[in-house]
Amino acid sequence: MSGPSRSESVFKNEWTMASAREDIESVLQQVMVMLGEHGWDETSIFAVRLSFEEGLSNAMHHGNGGDPSRTIQFHLTGGHDGLAAVIVDEGPGYDPDSVPDPTAEENLTVASGRGLTLIRAFMTEVTVIAPGNRLEMRYDRPGE
């Protein structure tokens, strides 16, 4: 998945973090500051933050099994028009087609299982790369 398609890249960063909530939150805060400094609107920042939080949380819980000794790689490239992000965990991967539909009646009261659906709802493009431990996302800012 390539970076923003309509503008030259103006920010790029890579993080390696432990599978720990506080590490994820620290990275998310850095990303939000970066987006704000580049004039991103609140709606786009909300969509990106929610998607990144879900993707990183999935990598921590499902990919790395909550093991803080396992790391998560997070790569971000962006510009005024949009961004591209990659999340890689150390887990064995999964088949995204096997994830239960959270809108199915039998899953409506299940407390988890909505992350990938939310990411797909907010991102322009989402790809899970085989074996399933690499998530690539692209977000195009509306009206840009």
mmCIF file of C-alpha atoms in Angstrom:
data_model
loop_
_atom_site.group_PDB
_atom_site.id
_atom_site.type_symbol
_atom_site.label_atom_id
_atom_site.label_comp_id
_atom_site.label_asym_id
_atom_site.label_seq_id
_atom_site.Cartn_x
_atom_site.Cartn_y
_atom_site.Cartn_z
ATOM 1 C CA MET A 1 0.000 0.000 0.000
ATOM 2 C CA SER A 2 1.538 3.304 -0.975
ATOM 3 C CA GLY A 3 1.451 6.568 0.924
ATOM 4 C CA PRO A 4 -0.791 9.543 0.287
ATOM 5 C CA SER A 5 -1.529 9.702 -3.420
ATOM 6 C CA ARG A 6 -2.267 13.370 -3.982
ATOM 7 C CA SER A 7 0.469 15.209 -2.123
ATOM 8 C CA GLU A 8 4.097 14.990 -1.220
ATOM 9 C CA SER A 9 4.745 13.343 2.132
ATOM 10 C CA VAL A 10 5.158 15.887 4.902
ATOM 11 C CA PHE A 11 5.427 13.588 7.901
ATOM 12 C CA LYS A 12 6.835 10.148 8.420
ATOM 13 C CA ASN A 13 7.587 8.208 11.562
ATOM 14 C CA GLU A 14 8.207 4.672 12.753
ATOM 15 C CA TRP A 15 7.708 3.290 16.244
ATOM 16 C CA THR A 16 8.558 0.015 17.920
ATOM 17 C CA MET A 17 6.562 -0.486 21.096
ATOM 18 C CA ALA A 18 5.939 -3.142 23.694
ATOM 19 C CA SER A 19 2.535 -4.818 23.735
ATOM 20 C CA ALA A 20 1.403 -2.519 26.529
ATOM 21 C CA ARG A 21 -1.545 -0.117 26.733
ATOM 22 C CA GLU A 22 0.644 2.771 27.954
ATOM 23 C CA ASP A 23 3.023 2.394 24.996
ATOM 24 C CA ILE A 24 0.116 2.413 22.553
ATOM 25 C CA GLU A 25 -1.382 5.499 24.214
ATOM 26 C CA SER A 26 1.952 7.321 24.047
ATOM 27 C CA VAL A 27 2.267 6.656 20.316
ATOM 28 C CA LEU A 28 -1.354 7.677 19.686
ATOM 29 C CA GLN A 29 -0.754 10.981 21.492
ATOM 30 C CA GLN A 30 2.301 11.655 19.322
ATOM 31 C CA VAL A 31 0.301 10.934 16.170
ATOM 32 C CA MET A 32 -2.554 13.218 17.242
ATOM 33 C CA VAL A 33 -0.115 16.076 17.890
ATOM 34 C CA MET A 34 1.485 15.478 14.484
ATOM 35 C CA LEU A 35 -1.881 15.560 12.703
ATOM 36 C CA GLY A 36 -2.930 18.707 14.562
ATOM 37 C CA GLU A 37 0.339 20.421 13.632
ATOM 38 C CA HIS A 38 -0.405 19.651 9.983
ATOM 39 C CA GLY A 39 -3.872 21.214 10.108
ATOM 40 C CA TRP A 40 -5.996 18.084 10.204
ATOM 41 C CA ASP A 41 -9.638 18.642 11.188
ATOM 42 C CA GLU A 42 -11.294 17.012 14.215
ATOM 43 C CA THR A 43 -13.390 14.599 12.143
ATOM 44 C CA SER A 44 -10.371 13.172 10.331
ATOM 45 C CA ILE A 45 -8.332 13.013 13.545
ATOM 46 C CA PHE A 46 -11.166 11.094 15.240
ATOM 47 C CA ALA A 47 -11.372 8.559 12.391
ATOM 48 C CA VAL A 48 -7.627 8.018 12.342
ATOM 49 C CA ARG A 49 -7.228 7.788 16.124
ATOM 50 C CA LEU A 50 -10.049 5.260 16.476
ATOM 51 C CA SER A 51 -8.678 3.127 13.645
ATOM 52 C CA PHE A 52 -5.109 3.214 14.937
ATOM 53 C CA GLU A 53 -6.212 2.472 18.499
ATOM 54 C CA GLU A 54 -8.237 -0.534 17.339
ATOM 55 C CA GLY A 55 -5.433 -1.813 15.103
ATOM 56 C CA LEU A 56 -2.755 -1.439 17.767
ATOM 57 C CA SER A 57 -5.006 -2.967 20.440
ATOM 58 C CA ASN A 58 -5.728 -5.930 18.165
ATOM 59 C CA ALA A 59 -1.987 -6.375 17.590
ATOM 60 C CA MET A 60 -1.376 -6.305 21.342
ATOM 61 C CA HIS A 61 -4.225 -8.584 22.450
ATOM 62 C CA HIS A 62 -4.796 -10.940 19.535
ATOM 63 C CA GLY A 63 -1.498 -10.883 17.651
ATOM 64 C CA ASN A 64 0.941 -10.791 20.549
ATOM 65 C CA GLY A 65 -1.375 -12.438 23.060
ATOM 66 C CA GLY A 66 -0.931 -9.573 25.534
ATOM 67 C CA ASP A 67 2.724 -10.537 26.013
ATOM 68 C CA PRO A 68 4.602 -7.286 26.831
ATOM 69 C CA SER A 69 7.895 -8.850 25.702
ATOM 70 C CA ARG A 70 6.551 -8.993 22.141
ATOM 71 C CA THR A 71 6.714 -5.822 20.089
ATOM 72 C CA ILE A 72 4.479 -3.972 17.665
ATOM 73 C CA GLN A 73 5.892 -2.064 14.693
ATOM 74 C CA PHE A 74 3.943 1.011 13.560
ATOM 75 C CA HIS A 75 4.859 2.959 10.423
ATOM 76 C CA LEU A 76 3.125 6.191 9.420
ATOM 77 C CA THR A 77 3.518 8.345 6.327
ATOM 78 C CA GLY A 78 1.211 11.234 5.605
ATOM 79 C CA GLY A 79 0.515 14.613 4.181
ATOM 80 C CA HIS A 80 -2.244 17.170 3.901
ATOM 81 C CA ASP A 81 -4.454 14.893 1.785
ATOM 82 C CA GLY A 82 -4.172 11.670 3.747
ATOM 83 C CA LEU A 83 -1.949 9.037 5.258
ATOM 84 C CA ALA A 84 -0.831 5.444 5.097
ATOM 85 C CA ALA A 85 -0.098 3.299 8.144
ATOM 86 C CA VAL A 86 1.242 -0.192 8.738
ATOM 87 C CA ILE A 87 0.927 -2.202 11.965
ATOM 88 C CA VAL A 88 2.954 -5.407 12.349
ATOM 89 C CA ASP A 89 2.837 -7.737 15.358
ATOM 90 C CA GLU A 90 4.846 -10.848 16.245
ATOM 91 C CA GLY A 91 1.874 -13.197 16.275
ATOM 92 C CA PRO A 92 1.137 -16.098 13.932
ATOM 93 C CA GLY A 93 -1.495 -14.114 12.016
ATOM 94 C CA TYR A 94 -5.140 -14.791 11.259
ATOM 95 C CA ASP A 95 -7.601 -15.046 8.398
ATOM 96 C CA PRO A 96 -9.635 -11.815 8.324
ATOM 97 C CA ASP A 97 -12.467 -13.646 6.548
ATOM 98 C CA SER A 98 -12.880 -15.861 9.617
ATOM 99 C CA VAL A 99 -13.630 -12.917 11.931
ATOM 100 C CA PRO A 100 -17.293 -13.166 13.005
ATOM 101 C CA ASP A 101 -19.651 -10.449 11.787
ATOM 102 C CA PRO A 102 -20.306 -8.231 14.842
ATOM 103 C CA THR A 103 -23.663 -7.163 13.381
ATOM 104 C CA ALA A 104 -24.977 -10.746 13.238
ATOM 105 C CA GLU A 105 -27.704 -11.289 15.815
ATOM 106 C CA GLU A 106 -25.726 -13.915 17.742
ATOM 107 C CA ASN A 107 -22.835 -11.432 18.145
ATOM 108 C CA LEU A 108 -24.756 -8.304 19.146
ATOM 109 C CA THR A 109 -24.223 -8.862 22.863
ATOM 110 C CA VAL A 110 -20.608 -10.024 22.569
ATOM 111 C CA ALA A 111 -18.339 -7.447 24.213
ATOM 112 C CA SER A 112 -15.513 -7.697 21.655
ATOM 113 C CA GLY A 113 -15.001 -8.312 17.958
ATOM 114 C CA ARG A 114 -15.785 -4.913 16.453
ATOM 115 C CA GLY A 115 -12.264 -3.577 15.880
ATOM 116 C CA LEU A 116 -11.689 -4.649 12.288
ATOM 117 C CA THR A 117 -15.216 -3.569 11.339
ATOM 118 C CA LEU A 118 -14.612 -0.099 12.822
ATOM 119 C CA ILE A 119 -11.274 0.213 11.057
ATOM 120 C CA ARG A 120 -12.885 -0.713 7.731
ATOM 121 C CA ALA A 121 -15.682 1.808 8.354
ATOM 122 C CA PHE A 122 -13.318 4.742 8.917
ATOM 123 C CA MET A 123 -10.339 4.004 6.661
ATOM 124 C CA THR A 124 -10.365 4.440 2.878
ATOM 125 C CA GLU A 125 -8.522 1.163 2.320
ATOM 126 C CA VAL A 126 -7.658 -1.698 4.696
ATOM 127 C CA THR A 127 -5.572 -4.748 3.811
ATOM 128 C CA VAL A 128 -4.547 -7.632 6.051
ATOM 129 C CA ILE A 129 -1.370 -9.141 4.620
ATOM 130 C CA ALA A 130 -0.832 -12.913 4.906
ATOM 131 C CA PRO A 131 -0.251 -14.612 7.208
ATOM 132 C CA GLY A 132 -2.355 -11.966 8.956
ATOM 133 C CA ASN A 133 0.055 -10.194 11.289
ATOM 134 C CA ARG A 134 0.434 -7.092 9.093
ATOM 135 C CA LEU A 135 -2.356 -4.520 8.759
ATOM 136 C CA GLU A 136 -2.064 -1.809 6.111
ATOM 137 C CA MET A 137 -4.413 1.175 6.157
ATOM 138 C CA ARG A 138 -4.914 4.241 3.991
ATOM 139 C CA TYR A 139 -6.986 7.276 4.869
ATOM 140 C CA ASP A 140 -7.892 9.940 2.313
ATOM 141 C CA ARG A 141 -9.154 13.128 3.906
ATOM 142 C CA PRO A 142 -12.670 13.981 2.690
ATOM 143 C CA GLY A 143 -12.832 16.867 0.256
ATOM 144 C CA GLU A 144 -9.080 17.171 -0.082
#
